[in-house]
PDB file of N, CA and C and ligand atoms in Angstrom:
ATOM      1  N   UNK Q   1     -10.652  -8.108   5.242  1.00 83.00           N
ATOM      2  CA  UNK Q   1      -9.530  -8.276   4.326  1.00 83.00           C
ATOM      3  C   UNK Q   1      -8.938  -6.911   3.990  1.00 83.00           C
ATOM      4  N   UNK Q   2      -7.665  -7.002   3.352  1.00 95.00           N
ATOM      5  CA  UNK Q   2      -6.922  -5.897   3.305  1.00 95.00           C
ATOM      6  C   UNK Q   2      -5.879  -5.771   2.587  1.00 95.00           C
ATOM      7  N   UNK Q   3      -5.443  -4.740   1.781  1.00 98.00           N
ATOM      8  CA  UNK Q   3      -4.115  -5.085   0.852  1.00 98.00           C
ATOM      9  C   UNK Q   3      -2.748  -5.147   2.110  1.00 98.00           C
ATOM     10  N   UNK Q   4      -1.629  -5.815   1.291  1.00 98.00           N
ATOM     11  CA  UNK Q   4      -0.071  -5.518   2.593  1.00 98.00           C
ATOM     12  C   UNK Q   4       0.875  -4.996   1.865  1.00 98.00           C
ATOM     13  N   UNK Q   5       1.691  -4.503   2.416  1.00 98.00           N
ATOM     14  CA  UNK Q   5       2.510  -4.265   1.371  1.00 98.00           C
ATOM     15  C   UNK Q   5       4.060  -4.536   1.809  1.00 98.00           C
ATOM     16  N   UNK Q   6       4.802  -5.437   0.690  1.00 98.00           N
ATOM     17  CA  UNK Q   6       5.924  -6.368   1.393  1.00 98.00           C
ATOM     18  C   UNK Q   6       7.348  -5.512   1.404  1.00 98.00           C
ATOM     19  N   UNK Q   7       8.272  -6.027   1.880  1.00 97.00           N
ATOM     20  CA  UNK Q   7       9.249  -5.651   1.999  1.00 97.00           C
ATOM     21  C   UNK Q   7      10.137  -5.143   0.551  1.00 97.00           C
ATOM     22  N   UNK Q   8       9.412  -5.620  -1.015  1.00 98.00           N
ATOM     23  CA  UNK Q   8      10.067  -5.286  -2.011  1.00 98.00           C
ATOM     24  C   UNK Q   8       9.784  -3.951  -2.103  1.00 98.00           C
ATOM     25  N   UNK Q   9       9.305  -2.651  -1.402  1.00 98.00           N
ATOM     26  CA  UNK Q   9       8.935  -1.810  -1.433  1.00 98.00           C
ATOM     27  C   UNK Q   9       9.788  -1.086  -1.619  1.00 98.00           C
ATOM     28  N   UNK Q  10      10.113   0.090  -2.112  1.00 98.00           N
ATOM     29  CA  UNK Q  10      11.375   0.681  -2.396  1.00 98.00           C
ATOM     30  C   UNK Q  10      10.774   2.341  -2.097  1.00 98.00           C
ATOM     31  N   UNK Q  11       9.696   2.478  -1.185  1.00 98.00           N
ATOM     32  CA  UNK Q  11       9.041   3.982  -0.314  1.00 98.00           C
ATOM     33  C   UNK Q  11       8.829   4.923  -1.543  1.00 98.00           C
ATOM     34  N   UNK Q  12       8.784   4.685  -2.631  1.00 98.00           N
ATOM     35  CA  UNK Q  12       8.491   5.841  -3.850  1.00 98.00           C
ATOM     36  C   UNK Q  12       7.269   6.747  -3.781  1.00 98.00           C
ATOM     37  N   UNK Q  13       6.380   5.910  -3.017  1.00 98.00           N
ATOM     38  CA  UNK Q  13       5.364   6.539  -2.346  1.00 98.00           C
ATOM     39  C   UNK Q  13       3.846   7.208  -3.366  1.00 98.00           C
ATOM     40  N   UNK Q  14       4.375   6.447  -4.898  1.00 98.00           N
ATOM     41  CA  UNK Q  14       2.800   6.517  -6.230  1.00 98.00           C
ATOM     42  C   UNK Q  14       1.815   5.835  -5.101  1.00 98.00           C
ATOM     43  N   UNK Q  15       1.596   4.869  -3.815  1.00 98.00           N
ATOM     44  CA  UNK Q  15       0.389   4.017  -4.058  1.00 98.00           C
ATOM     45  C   UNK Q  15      -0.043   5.138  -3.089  1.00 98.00           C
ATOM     46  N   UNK Q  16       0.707   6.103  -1.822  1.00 98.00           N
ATOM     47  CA  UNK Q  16       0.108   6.264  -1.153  1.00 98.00           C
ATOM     48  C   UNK Q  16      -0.930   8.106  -1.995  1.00 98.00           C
ATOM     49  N   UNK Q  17      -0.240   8.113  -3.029  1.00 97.00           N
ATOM     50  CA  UNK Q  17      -0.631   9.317  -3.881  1.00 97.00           C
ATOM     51  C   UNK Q  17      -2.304   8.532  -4.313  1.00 97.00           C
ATOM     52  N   UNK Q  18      -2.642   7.426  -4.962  1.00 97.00           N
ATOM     53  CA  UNK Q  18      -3.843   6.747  -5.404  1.00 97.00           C
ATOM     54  C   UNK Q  18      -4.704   6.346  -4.665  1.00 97.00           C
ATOM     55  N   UNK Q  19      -4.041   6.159  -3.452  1.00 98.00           N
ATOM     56  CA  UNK Q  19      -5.349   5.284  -2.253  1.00 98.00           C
ATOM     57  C   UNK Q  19      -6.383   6.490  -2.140  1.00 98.00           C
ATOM     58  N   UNK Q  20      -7.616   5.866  -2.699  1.00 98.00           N
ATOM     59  CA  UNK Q  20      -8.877   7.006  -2.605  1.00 98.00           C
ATOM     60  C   UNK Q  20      -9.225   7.276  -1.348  1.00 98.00           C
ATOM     61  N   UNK Q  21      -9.022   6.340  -0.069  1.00 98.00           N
ATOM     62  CA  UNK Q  21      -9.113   6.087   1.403  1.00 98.00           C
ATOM     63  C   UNK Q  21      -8.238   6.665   1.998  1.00 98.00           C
ATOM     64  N   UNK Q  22      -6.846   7.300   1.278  1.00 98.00           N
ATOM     65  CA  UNK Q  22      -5.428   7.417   2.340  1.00 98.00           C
ATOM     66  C   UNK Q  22      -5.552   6.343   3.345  1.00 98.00           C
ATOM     67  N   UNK Q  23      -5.265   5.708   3.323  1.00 98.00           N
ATOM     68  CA  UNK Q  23      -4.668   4.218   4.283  1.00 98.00           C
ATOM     69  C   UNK Q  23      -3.552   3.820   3.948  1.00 98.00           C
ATOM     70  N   UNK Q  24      -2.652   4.457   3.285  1.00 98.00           N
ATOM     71  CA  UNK Q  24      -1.296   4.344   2.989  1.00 98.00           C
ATOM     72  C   UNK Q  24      -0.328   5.188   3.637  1.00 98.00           C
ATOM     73  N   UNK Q  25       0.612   5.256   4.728  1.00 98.00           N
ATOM     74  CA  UNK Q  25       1.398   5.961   4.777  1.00 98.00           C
ATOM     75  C   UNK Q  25       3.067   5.341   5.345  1.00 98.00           C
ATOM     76  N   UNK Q  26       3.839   6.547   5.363  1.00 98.00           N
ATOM     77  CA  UNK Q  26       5.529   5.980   5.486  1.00 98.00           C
ATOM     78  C   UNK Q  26       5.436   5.073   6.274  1.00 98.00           C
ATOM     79  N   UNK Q  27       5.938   4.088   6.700  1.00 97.00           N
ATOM     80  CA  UNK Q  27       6.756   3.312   7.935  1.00 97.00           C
ATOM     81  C   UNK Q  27       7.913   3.521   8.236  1.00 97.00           C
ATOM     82  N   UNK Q  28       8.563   2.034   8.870  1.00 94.00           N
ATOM     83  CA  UNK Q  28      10.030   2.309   8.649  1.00 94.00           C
ATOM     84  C   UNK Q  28      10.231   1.888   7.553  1.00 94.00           C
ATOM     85  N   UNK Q  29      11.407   2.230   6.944  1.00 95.00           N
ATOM     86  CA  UNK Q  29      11.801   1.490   5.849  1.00 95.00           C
ATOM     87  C   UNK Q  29      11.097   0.904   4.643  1.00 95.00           C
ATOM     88  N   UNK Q  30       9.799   1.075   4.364  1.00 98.00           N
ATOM     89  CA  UNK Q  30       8.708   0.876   3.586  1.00 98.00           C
ATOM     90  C   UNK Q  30       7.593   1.270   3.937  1.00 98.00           C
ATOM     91  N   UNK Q  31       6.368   1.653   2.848  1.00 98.00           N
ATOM     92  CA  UNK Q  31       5.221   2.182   3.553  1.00 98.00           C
ATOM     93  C   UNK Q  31       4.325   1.388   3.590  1.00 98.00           C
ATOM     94  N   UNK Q  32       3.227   1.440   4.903  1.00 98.00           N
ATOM     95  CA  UNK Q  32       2.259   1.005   5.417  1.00 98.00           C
ATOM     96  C   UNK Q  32       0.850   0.825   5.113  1.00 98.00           C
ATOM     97  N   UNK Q  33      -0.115  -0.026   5.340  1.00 98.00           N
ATOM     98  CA  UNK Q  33      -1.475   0.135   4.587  1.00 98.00           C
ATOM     99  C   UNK Q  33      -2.151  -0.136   6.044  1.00 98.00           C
ATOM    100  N   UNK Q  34      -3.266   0.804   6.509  1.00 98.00           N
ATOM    101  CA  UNK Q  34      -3.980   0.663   7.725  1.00 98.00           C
ATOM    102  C   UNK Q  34      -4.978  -0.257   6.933  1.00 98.00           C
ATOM    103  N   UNK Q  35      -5.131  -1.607   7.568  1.00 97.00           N
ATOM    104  CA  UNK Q  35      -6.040  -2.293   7.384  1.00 97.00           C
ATOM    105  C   UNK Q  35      -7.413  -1.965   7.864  1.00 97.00           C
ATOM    106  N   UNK Q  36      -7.450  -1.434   8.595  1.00 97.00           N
ATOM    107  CA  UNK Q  36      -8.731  -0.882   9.263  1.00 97.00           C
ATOM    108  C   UNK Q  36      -9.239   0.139   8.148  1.00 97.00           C
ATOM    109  N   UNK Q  37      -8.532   1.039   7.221  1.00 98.00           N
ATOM    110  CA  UNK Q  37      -9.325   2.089   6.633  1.00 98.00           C
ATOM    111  C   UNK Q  37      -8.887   1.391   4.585  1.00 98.00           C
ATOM    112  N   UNK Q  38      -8.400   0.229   4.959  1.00 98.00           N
ATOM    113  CA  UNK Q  38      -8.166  -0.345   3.300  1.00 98.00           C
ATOM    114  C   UNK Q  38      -9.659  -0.822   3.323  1.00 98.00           C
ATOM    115  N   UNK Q  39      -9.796  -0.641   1.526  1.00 98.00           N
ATOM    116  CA  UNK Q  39     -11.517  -0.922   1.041  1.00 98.00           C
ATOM    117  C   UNK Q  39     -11.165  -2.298   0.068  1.00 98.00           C
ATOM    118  N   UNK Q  40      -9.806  -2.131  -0.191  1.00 98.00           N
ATOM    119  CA  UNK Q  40      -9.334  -3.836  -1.321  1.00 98.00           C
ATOM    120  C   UNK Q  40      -9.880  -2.921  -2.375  1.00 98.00           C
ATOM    121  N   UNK Q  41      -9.489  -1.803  -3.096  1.00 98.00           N
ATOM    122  CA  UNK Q  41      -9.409  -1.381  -4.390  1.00 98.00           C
ATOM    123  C   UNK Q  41      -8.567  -1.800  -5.215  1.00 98.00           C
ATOM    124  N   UNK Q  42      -7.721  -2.222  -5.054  1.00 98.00           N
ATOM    125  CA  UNK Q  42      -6.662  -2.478  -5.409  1.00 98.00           C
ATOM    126  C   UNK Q  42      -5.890  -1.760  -6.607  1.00 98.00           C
ATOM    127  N   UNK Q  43      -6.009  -0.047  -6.324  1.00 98.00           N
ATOM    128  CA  UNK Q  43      -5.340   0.809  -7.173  1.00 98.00           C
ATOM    129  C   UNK Q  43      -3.925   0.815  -6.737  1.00 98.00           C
ATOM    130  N   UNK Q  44      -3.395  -0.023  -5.846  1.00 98.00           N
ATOM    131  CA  UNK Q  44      -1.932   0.607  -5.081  1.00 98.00           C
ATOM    132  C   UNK Q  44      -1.097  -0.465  -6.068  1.00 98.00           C
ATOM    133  N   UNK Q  45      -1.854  -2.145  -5.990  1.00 98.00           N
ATOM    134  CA  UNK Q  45      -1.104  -3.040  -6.416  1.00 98.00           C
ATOM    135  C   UNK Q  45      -0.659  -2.510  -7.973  1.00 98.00           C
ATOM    136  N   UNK Q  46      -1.831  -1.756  -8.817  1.00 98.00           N
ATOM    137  CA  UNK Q  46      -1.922  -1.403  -9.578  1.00 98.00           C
ATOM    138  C   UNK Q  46      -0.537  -0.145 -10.324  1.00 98.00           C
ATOM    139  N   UNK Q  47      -0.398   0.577  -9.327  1.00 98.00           N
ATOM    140  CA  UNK Q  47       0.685   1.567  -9.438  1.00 98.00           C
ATOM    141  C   UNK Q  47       2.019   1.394  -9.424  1.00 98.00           C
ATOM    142  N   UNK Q  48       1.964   0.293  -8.674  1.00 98.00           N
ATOM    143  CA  UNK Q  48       3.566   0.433  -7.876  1.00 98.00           C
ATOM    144  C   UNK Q  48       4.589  -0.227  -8.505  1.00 98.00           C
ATOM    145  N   UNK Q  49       5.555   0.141  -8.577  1.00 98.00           N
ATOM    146  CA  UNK Q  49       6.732  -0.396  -9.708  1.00 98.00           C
ATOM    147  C   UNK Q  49       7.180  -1.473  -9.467  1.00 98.00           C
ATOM    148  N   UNK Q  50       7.149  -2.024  -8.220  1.00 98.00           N
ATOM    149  CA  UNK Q  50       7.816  -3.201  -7.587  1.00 98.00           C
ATOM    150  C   UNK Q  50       6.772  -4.205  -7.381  1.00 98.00           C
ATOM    151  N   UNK Q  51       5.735  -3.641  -7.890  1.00 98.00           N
ATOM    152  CA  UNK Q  51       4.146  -5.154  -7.198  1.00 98.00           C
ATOM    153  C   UNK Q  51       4.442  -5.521  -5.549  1.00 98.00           C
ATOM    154  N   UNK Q  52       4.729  -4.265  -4.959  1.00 98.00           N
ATOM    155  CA  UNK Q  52       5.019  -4.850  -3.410  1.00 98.00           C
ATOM    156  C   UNK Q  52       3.593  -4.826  -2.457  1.00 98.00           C
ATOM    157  N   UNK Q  53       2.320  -4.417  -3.158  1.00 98.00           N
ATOM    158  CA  UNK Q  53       1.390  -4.572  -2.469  1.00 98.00           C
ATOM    159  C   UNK Q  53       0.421  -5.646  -3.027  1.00 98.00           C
ATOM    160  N   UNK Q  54      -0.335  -6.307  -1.810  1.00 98.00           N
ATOM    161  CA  UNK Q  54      -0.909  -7.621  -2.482  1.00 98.00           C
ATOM    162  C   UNK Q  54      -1.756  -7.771  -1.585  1.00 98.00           C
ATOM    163  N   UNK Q  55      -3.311  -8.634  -2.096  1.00 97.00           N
ATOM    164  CA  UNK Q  55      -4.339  -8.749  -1.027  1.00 97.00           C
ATOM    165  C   UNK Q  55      -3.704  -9.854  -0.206  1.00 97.00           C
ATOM    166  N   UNK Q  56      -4.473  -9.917   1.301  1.00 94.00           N
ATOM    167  CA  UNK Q  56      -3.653 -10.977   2.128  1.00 94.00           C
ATOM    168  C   UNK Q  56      -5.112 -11.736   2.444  1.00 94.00           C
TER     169      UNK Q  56
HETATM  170 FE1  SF4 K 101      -5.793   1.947  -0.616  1.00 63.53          FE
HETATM  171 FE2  SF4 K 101      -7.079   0.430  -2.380  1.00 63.53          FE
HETATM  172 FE3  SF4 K 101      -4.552  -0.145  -1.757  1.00 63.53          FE
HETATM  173 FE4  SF4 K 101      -6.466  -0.564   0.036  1.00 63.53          FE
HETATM  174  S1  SF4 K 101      -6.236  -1.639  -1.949  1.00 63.53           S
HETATM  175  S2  SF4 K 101      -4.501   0.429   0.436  1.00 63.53           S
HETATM  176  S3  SF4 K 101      -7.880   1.129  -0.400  1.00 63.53           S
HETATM  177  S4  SF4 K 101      -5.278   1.719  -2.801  1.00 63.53           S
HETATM  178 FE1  SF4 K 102       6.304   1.049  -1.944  1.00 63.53          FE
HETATM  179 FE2  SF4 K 102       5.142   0.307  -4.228  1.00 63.53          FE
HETATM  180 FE3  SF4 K 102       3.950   2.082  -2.606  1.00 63.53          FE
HETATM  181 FE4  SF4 K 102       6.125   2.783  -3.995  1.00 63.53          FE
HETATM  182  S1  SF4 K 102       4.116   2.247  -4.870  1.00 63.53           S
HETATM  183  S2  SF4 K 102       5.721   3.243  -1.797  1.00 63.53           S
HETATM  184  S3  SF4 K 102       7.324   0.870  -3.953  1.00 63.53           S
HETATM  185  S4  SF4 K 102       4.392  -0.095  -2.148  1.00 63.53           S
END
């Protein structure tokens, strides 16, 4: 399992500053969560102004 993070994303880029893992970085047009190195802390859902990250 793994957090995602949706298209309401607006790239401000607080979650990828909190991820204790860095498994957050830019994409296109919104940023990315490597599922392979997400632990489900869920400090990102926690940060982000838009709630654009969510467990899947
Ligand atoms: Fe990083 Fe935690 Fe968000 Fe996973 S849930 S991307 S480990 S901050
Ligand atoms: Fe996108 Fe939210 Fe992360 Fe900002 S905190 S980059 S809006 S997912």
């Amino acid at each position: 399992m793994a957090y995602a993070i949706s298209d309401e994303c607006i790239s401000c880029g607080a979650c990828a500053a909190d991820c204790p893992v860095e498994a957050i970085s830019e994409g296109d047009g919104k940023y990315v969560i490597d599922p392979e190195k997400c632990i489900d802390c869920g400090a990102c859902a926690g940060t982000c102004p838009v709630d654009a990250p969510s467990a899947q």
